[in-house]
Amino acid sequence: MKLPPLSYQRPTDLREASLMLGSESMPAVLAGGQSIIPALRFGERSESSLVDISRLAELQGITHADGFLRIGAGVPMWEVCGSPEVATSAPLLIRVLGSVGAVGIRSRATLGGSLAWADSTSQLPSTLIVLNAQVETTERILDAADLQIGQHQTVLRRGELIVSIQIPEVELTGSGFHLIRKTHITWPVVGAVAVREPSGQLRLVVFGAAPTPILAVGADRAKLLSQLSSRILPFDDERARAGYRGQVAPILAGRALDEAIGSNT
Amino acid sequence: MKPVKLEVNGIVHEVFLEDRTSLADALRDDCGLTGTRLGCEHGVCGACTVLVNNRPERSCLVLATQAEGDTIGTIEGLAASPTVLAPVQQAFRQAHGLQCGFCTSGMLLTAQSLLDHDPDPSPAVIRDWMHGNLCRCTGFDQIIESVQLAATLIKQDQAREEELS
C-alpha cells in the first residue's frame, strides 16, 4: 500500500521541532519511522504531515552522568546494541533489544520512538520500567512507569519530545526475560521481564496483558504473582485472544522471576 | 514535488519527488534501479532491504527525502563489475541460497552488511541477521549455508590478495 500524500519537514534543533509540532497541521513525529510509516500506509494513522527528528544532535549520544546511563532518545537501537557502555551498565537492555524486529529494523528504530509509540505488547517500555529508568522530555523528567496511560497513549503533550532515557547504574544480581511471539519479526503477544536488586528486592513488568505495562515490586515471588493476577486486563487483537493472554502472562512472569532469582547477570 | 539528491552506489541521482515517495519507489521508479524488490511494503519481509550508510534498512520504511545526504547501496552496486559476481552472490549461487530470486537482493545486501561488520559470524549470529528477510522457496538452511560459504570465499580472496601483494 502506498503512503497517502503528506508533507515532510526536518527541523534543525529541538526548539524548531517543538514549534513545528505545535502547528495547526497537527504533524506526527517521525523518529525511526519503523512503526508510524506502516501505520500511515495502512490508514491506522491519518496525519498528513511529518516532522523528522531523527537527525537532531540533541537526541543523540550515550553517556554516563550522575549515576545514570544516559541514552539519547534518537539513538538507533543498532548503536545501543553495539555500545560498550550499555553492555556494561544495562546488559539486560541489549538482550531484550535482540528480540526487537530484526537487524534491518533496529538499524533505524529508536528507544524514544518505542516509548512514545507506547504499544502495549512491546517489550522495550517494560524493560525500561523494570530497570527503573527515567524519561527526560523537553518539559520534565518522568518515571518510565508513568509514561504510558493506554494503548498508544502517553502523558506526553503536543510538541513535547522525549530527549533521553536515563537508566540508574545499579549492579543487579539477576534478570529474566520471557516472551511469546508468533514469528521473530512480529510484535510480541505477551511477555515478562524481571530483575533482582542487590537488596533482594524483585521488580517484575508484564507486557501484552493489559493496556499498559504491569509493574510489581517486592521481595516475595508468590506475593508478586498474586499482585499481578489482580491487575491482568487482557485484550483481543489480531495476534491472540484475551483468554490466551490471561493464561500465559502469569506463567511467563513466573519464569522471568525464576530466571532473575537464579541467574547472576 | 521537490528536487532530491540521492547518492546510490557512488552516483548522485537528482530526482523530483513527492514527500511521500518511499526510498524503495524512488530507487525503482526514478533512479531506474529495479533490482530492489518490493514485497510487503510494511517492513515485515525485508525484500526491499538496501544499505544506508552501510547498515541494512527497509527502503519501504524510509522516505526518499529522508535519505538525502546518506550513502545508499543497492544490489546493482554489490559486484565490482556487471560481468563478475561478488563473493556473496557467488556463494548464494553455489550453495543454492535462492530459487525464484525475489528475496535475493535483500538477502544479499543483509548478508554483505553482516560480513562487513563480522567477517566470521557464528551460525546463531547469521540466523539473527537473516531472520528479518523472508524467503518462501528455499527453507532457509541453504541461505544460512550460503552466508557461511560467502564468509569463506571472502577470506580466501583476502588471503590470495595478500599473497599477490
XYZ file of C-alpha atoms in Angstrom:
430
model
C 0.000 0.000 0.000
C 1.395 3.418 -0.942
C 1.562 6.294 1.514
C -1.156 8.942 1.248
C 0.021 12.447 0.293
C 1.904 14.069 3.137
C 4.323 16.871 3.819
C 7.723 16.378 5.393
C 9.777 18.766 7.492
C 13.213 18.323 9.023
C 13.915 20.791 11.875
C 17.494 21.690 12.775
C 17.102 21.717 16.553
C 14.692 20.729 19.327
C 13.184 24.191 19.659
C 12.294 24.303 15.981
C 10.931 20.749 16.209
C 8.606 21.709 19.068
C 7.388 24.751 17.145
C 6.660 22.663 14.043
C 4.855 20.045 16.128
C 2.685 22.714 17.720
C 1.457 23.954 14.331
C -2.164 23.741 13.180
C -1.479 20.938 10.715
C -1.091 18.616 13.767
C 2.005 16.802 12.447
C 3.206 13.435 13.685
C 6.730 12.851 14.949
C 8.938 10.817 12.635
C 11.828 9.213 14.551
C 12.989 5.842 13.201
C 9.695 5.527 11.334
C 9.546 1.753 11.698
C 6.074 1.855 13.290
C 4.497 5.038 12.011
C 5.276 4.514 8.320
C 3.450 1.134 8.253
C 0.591 2.675 10.296
C 0.262 5.513 7.777
C 0.346 3.020 4.908
C -2.472 1.012 6.481
C -4.517 4.113 7.340
C -4.246 3.340 11.039
C -2.825 6.830 11.478
C -4.068 9.783 9.486
C -1.579 12.614 9.989
C -0.772 14.366 6.731
C 2.436 15.962 7.884
C 5.610 14.573 9.471
C 8.369 16.248 11.483
C 11.597 14.248 11.195
C 13.575 14.345 14.453
C 15.979 11.553 13.505
C 18.946 13.817 12.825
C 18.644 16.135 15.815
C 22.011 16.261 17.583
C 20.290 16.866 20.956
C 18.739 13.385 20.789
C 21.996 11.534 20.119
C 24.751 10.161 22.339
C 25.255 7.517 25.016
C 26.981 8.854 28.143
C 27.439 8.256 31.864
C 26.050 11.073 34.035
C 25.485 11.276 37.811
C 24.989 7.573 38.400
C 22.859 7.170 35.295
C 23.477 5.739 31.864
C 22.000 8.350 29.530
C 20.857 7.176 26.118
C 19.706 9.815 23.631
C 16.104 9.198 22.594
C 17.084 9.293 18.933
C 19.957 6.813 19.081
C 19.148 3.912 16.747
C 18.784 0.566 18.537
C 21.651 -0.679 16.352
C 24.001 1.707 18.196
C 22.513 0.877 21.605
C 23.142 -2.830 20.908
C 26.764 -2.143 19.944
C 27.561 0.243 22.787
C 30.170 -0.945 25.320
C 28.659 1.489 27.873
C 25.260 -0.207 27.577
C 26.840 -3.673 27.631
C 28.457 -2.805 30.969
C 25.679 -0.808 32.627
C 22.491 -2.357 31.208
C 23.197 -5.765 29.643
C 19.524 -6.724 30.025
C 18.584 -3.940 27.601
C 20.890 -5.401 24.940
C 19.440 -8.863 25.471
C 15.892 -7.558 25.071
C 16.792 -5.409 22.051
C 17.976 -8.593 20.350
C 14.329 -9.696 20.303
C 13.024 -6.500 18.685
C 12.128 -6.737 14.989
C 15.242 -7.558 13.002
C 18.663 -6.055 12.352
C 17.197 -4.104 9.418
C 14.560 -2.574 11.745
C 16.939 -1.885 14.627
C 19.234 -0.015 12.242
C 16.688 2.859 12.350
C 14.270 2.275 15.230
C 14.913 4.243 18.447
C 14.221 3.811 22.168
C 12.472 7.177 22.314
C 10.262 6.163 19.417
C 9.370 2.893 21.093
C 8.402 4.672 24.329
C 6.325 7.293 22.544
C 4.619 4.712 20.321
C 3.506 3.024 23.561
C 2.400 -0.302 22.166
C 1.010 -2.449 24.981
C 2.669 -5.562 23.600
C 6.156 -4.068 23.236
C 8.975 -5.491 25.341
C 11.005 -2.248 25.371
C 8.959 0.152 27.514
C 8.567 -2.690 30.034
C 12.308 -3.290 30.093
C 12.960 0.397 30.754
C 10.362 0.294 33.548
C 11.913 -2.792 35.131
C 15.299 -1.021 35.028
C 13.698 1.899 36.911
C 14.574 4.281 34.075
C 13.658 7.930 33.899
C 12.463 9.624 30.768
C 13.756 13.127 30.086
C 11.427 15.173 27.886
C 11.664 18.716 26.587
C 9.485 19.721 29.543
C 10.143 17.409 32.513
C 11.555 14.181 33.894
C 9.158 11.252 34.269
C 9.458 7.751 35.654
C 9.266 5.363 32.696
C 6.413 3.669 34.583
C 4.332 6.873 34.469
C 4.649 7.495 30.735
C 2.044 5.211 29.186
C -1.647 5.523 30.096
C -3.244 3.287 27.471
C -2.700 1.527 24.171
C -0.727 4.060 22.055
C -1.452 6.722 24.689
C 1.096 8.573 26.805
C 1.123 11.597 29.098
C 3.255 13.483 26.533
C 1.712 16.782 25.462
C 1.592 18.113 21.907
C 5.090 19.254 20.969
C 6.678 17.543 23.985
C 9.506 15.270 22.862
C 11.431 12.550 24.650
C 15.064 13.701 24.845
C 16.799 10.861 26.664
C 16.358 7.718 28.698
C 18.295 7.612 31.962
C 18.963 4.211 33.484
C 20.294 4.062 37.067
C 23.699 2.351 37.162
C 22.832 -0.277 39.749
C 24.567 -3.640 39.761
C 21.664 -6.085 39.501
C 22.058 -9.576 40.919
C 19.773 -11.238 38.400
C 17.468 -10.730 35.446
C 14.951 -12.716 33.444
C 13.092 -12.209 30.169
C 10.472 -14.400 28.518
C 8.061 -13.666 25.707
C 5.707 -15.334 23.274
C 5.541 -14.160 19.672
C 4.199 -15.685 16.501
C 7.310 -15.026 14.433
C 10.617 -13.350 15.219
C 9.654 -10.256 13.256
C 6.176 -9.565 14.689
C 5.280 -7.726 17.882
C 5.187 -9.942 20.977
C 1.865 -11.399 22.103
C 2.680 -11.314 25.800
C 5.806 -11.436 27.944
C 7.553 -10.579 31.187
C 10.828 -9.084 32.288
C 12.215 -9.174 35.838
C 15.284 -8.059 37.781
C 16.678 -8.769 41.232
C 18.284 -5.861 43.058
C 21.227 -6.319 45.472
C 18.829 -5.846 48.431
C 16.930 -8.916 47.252
C 14.024 -6.823 46.034
C 12.432 -8.076 42.808
C 10.947 -5.920 40.060
C 8.610 -7.536 37.560
C 6.951 -5.968 34.500
C 4.465 -7.824 32.322
C 3.538 -6.620 28.828
C 0.739 -7.633 26.470
C -1.517 -8.486 29.419
C -3.213 -5.104 29.974
C -3.462 -1.772 28.088
C -0.330 -0.610 29.927
C 2.689 -2.486 31.328
C 2.025 -4.013 34.759
C 4.754 -3.297 37.351
C 5.014 -5.265 40.585
C 7.752 -4.753 43.211
C 8.577 -6.781 46.309
C 10.819 -9.413 47.850
C 8.437 -12.344 47.701
C 7.872 -14.246 44.453
C 4.406 -15.535 45.408
C 3.177 -12.102 46.510
C 4.396 -10.526 43.255
C 2.494 -13.081 41.219
C -0.692 -12.539 43.222
C -0.288 -8.725 42.796
C -0.001 -9.402 39.102
C -3.068 -11.621 38.796
C -5.354 -8.915 40.185
C -4.084 -6.439 37.590
C -4.201 -8.512 34.401
C -6.715 -6.959 31.997
C -6.157 -8.952 28.827
C -7.381 -7.850 25.412
C -8.051 -9.377 21.985
C -6.057 -8.350 18.945
C -5.098 -9.903 15.614
C -2.346 -11.933 17.254
C -4.121 -13.518 20.257
C -7.324 -13.726 22.270
C -7.674 -12.197 25.708
C -8.164 -15.634 27.254
C -4.814 -16.831 25.956
C -3.015 -13.751 27.219
C -4.624 -14.071 30.655
C -3.498 -17.668 30.924
C 0.051 -17.254 29.625
C 1.027 -13.967 31.321
C 1.392 -15.407 34.875
C 3.382 -18.369 33.567
C 5.875 -16.136 31.742
C 6.020 -13.853 34.791
C 6.926 -16.854 36.953
C 9.637 -17.918 34.535
C 11.105 -14.402 34.349
C 11.172 -14.221 38.164
C 12.765 -17.674 38.455
C 15.442 -16.677 35.998
C 16.091 -13.402 37.855
C 16.305 -15.177 41.197
C 18.506 -17.954 39.857
C 20.777 -16.086 37.441
C 23.828 -13.946 38.031
C 23.541 -11.354 35.264
C 7.282 17.725 -5.894
C 10.734 18.819 -4.868
C 14.292 18.064 -6.004
C 16.050 15.338 -4.017
C 19.663 14.209 -4.413
C 20.243 10.530 -3.728
C 23.726 9.050 -3.691
C 23.301 5.459 -4.846
C 26.265 3.145 -5.473
C 28.534 6.170 -5.647
C 26.460 8.027 -8.260
C 24.345 11.072 -7.380
C 20.836 10.917 -8.835
C 18.896 14.187 -8.970
C 15.197 13.350 -8.938
C 11.922 15.204 -8.407
C 9.753 13.538 -5.783
C 6.696 13.955 -3.642
C 7.463 13.911 0.102
C 5.528 10.679 0.467
C 7.714 8.765 -2.007
C 9.490 5.903 -0.267
C 13.157 5.268 -0.897
C 12.167 1.948 -2.498
C 9.862 3.630 -5.021
C 12.402 6.363 -5.749
C 15.118 3.794 -6.421
C 12.901 1.743 -8.713
C 10.813 4.362 -10.485
C 13.032 7.448 -10.514
C 16.592 6.089 -10.445
C 15.730 3.127 -12.682
C 17.323 0.669 -10.259
C 14.738 -2.096 -10.294
C 16.937 -4.678 -8.587
C 15.420 -3.571 -5.270
C 12.259 -5.651 -4.776
C 9.080 -4.543 -3.048
C 7.321 -7.270 -1.128
C 5.031 -6.452 1.781
C 5.606 -2.671 1.880
C 5.257 -2.555 5.645
C 8.585 -3.769 6.975
C 7.965 -7.460 7.581
C 9.511 -9.244 4.579
C 12.853 -7.493 4.126
C 12.791 -7.879 0.321
C 13.398 -4.137 -0.163
C 16.499 -4.083 2.075
C 19.170 -1.653 0.888
C 22.291 -0.391 2.634
C 22.069 3.096 4.098
C 25.450 4.228 5.410
C 26.413 0.558 5.300
C 23.545 -0.620 7.504
C 20.669 -2.729 6.174
C 17.426 -0.763 6.149
C 13.977 -1.400 4.754
C 13.676 1.030 1.873
C 9.851 0.860 2.086
C 10.006 2.356 5.605
C 12.261 5.277 4.712
C 11.097 8.312 2.769
C 13.416 9.122 -0.110
C 13.734 12.679 1.137
C 14.991 11.329 4.495
C 17.870 9.597 2.725
C 19.239 12.810 1.224
C 22.868 13.080 2.339
C 23.129 9.359 3.085
C 25.218 6.817 1.198
C 22.904 4.236 -0.337
C 23.961 0.838 -1.625
C 21.706 -1.375 -3.742
C 22.084 -4.769 -5.357
C 23.280 -3.093 -8.568
C 26.385 -1.893 -6.719
C 27.268 -5.122 -4.952
C 29.642 -6.582 -7.563
C 32.655 -4.657 -8.848
C 31.519 -5.014 -12.478
C 28.499 -6.355 -14.403
C 30.412 -9.465 -15.500
C 31.747 -10.529 -12.104
C 29.827 -11.866 -9.114
C 30.547 -10.559 -5.628
C 31.561 -13.329 -3.186
C 28.109 -13.296 -1.522
C 26.440 -13.680 -4.936
C 28.832 -16.482 -5.863
C 28.106 -18.212 -2.547
C 24.311 -17.984 -2.906
C 24.597 -19.499 -6.387
C 26.949 -22.264 -5.303
C 25.064 -23.218 -2.108
C 21.568 -22.937 -3.628
C 20.609 -19.930 -1.500
C 17.856 -18.930 -3.926
C 15.170 -20.340 -6.169
C 12.783 -17.704 -7.550
C 15.139 -14.881 -6.565
C 12.572 -12.352 -5.410
C 14.004 -12.095 -1.880
C 17.602 -12.388 -3.050
C 18.510 -8.702 -3.441
C 17.557 -8.081 0.182
C 19.179 -11.310 1.348
C 22.475 -10.479 -0.366
C 22.633 -6.947 0.999
C 21.833 -8.101 4.546
C 24.467 -10.841 4.214
C 27.032 -8.389 2.826
C 26.405 -5.974 5.682
C 26.728 -8.816 8.216
C 30.067 -9.915 6.761
C 31.308 -6.313 6.639
C 30.575 -5.990 10.359
C 31.511 -9.539 11.407
C 33.732 -11.429 8.914
C 33.426 -14.692 10.858
C 29.854 -14.926 12.192
C 28.606 -17.920 14.172
C 25.522 -19.774 12.879
C 23.483 -18.103 15.659
C 24.604 -14.631 14.539
C 23.823 -15.485 10.905
C 20.318 -16.579 11.893
C 19.824 -13.437 13.948
C 20.768 -11.241 10.984
C 18.970 -13.194 8.273
C 15.646 -13.844 10.027
C 14.461 -10.392 9.042
C 14.486 -11.433 5.370
C 11.755 -13.849 4.379
C 12.158 -16.485 1.671
C 9.255 -18.665 0.581
C 11.285 -21.066 -1.578
C 14.472 -22.375 -0.027
C 13.568 -23.199 3.557
C 16.380 -21.008 4.922
C 19.018 -23.654 5.731
C 20.641 -23.146 2.341
C 20.635 -19.409 2.937
C 22.498 -19.867 6.227
C 24.957 -22.168 4.420
C 25.345 -19.587 1.633
C 26.319 -16.893 4.136
C 28.837 -19.270 5.743
C 30.272 -20.036 2.319
C 30.420 -16.318 1.496
C 32.476 -15.734 4.652
C 34.900 -18.454 3.494
C 35.110 -17.070 -0.062
C 35.828 -13.563 1.194
C 38.592 -14.880 3.448
C 40.098 -16.864 0.536
C 40.004 -13.753 -1.674
C 41.755 -11.742 1.008
C 44.422 -14.423 1.504
C 45.036 -14.502 -2.258
C 45.342 -10.714 -2.414
C 47.818 -10.754 0.454
C 49.903 -13.367 -1.348
C 49.984 -11.273 -4.514
C 50.931 -8.065 -2.743
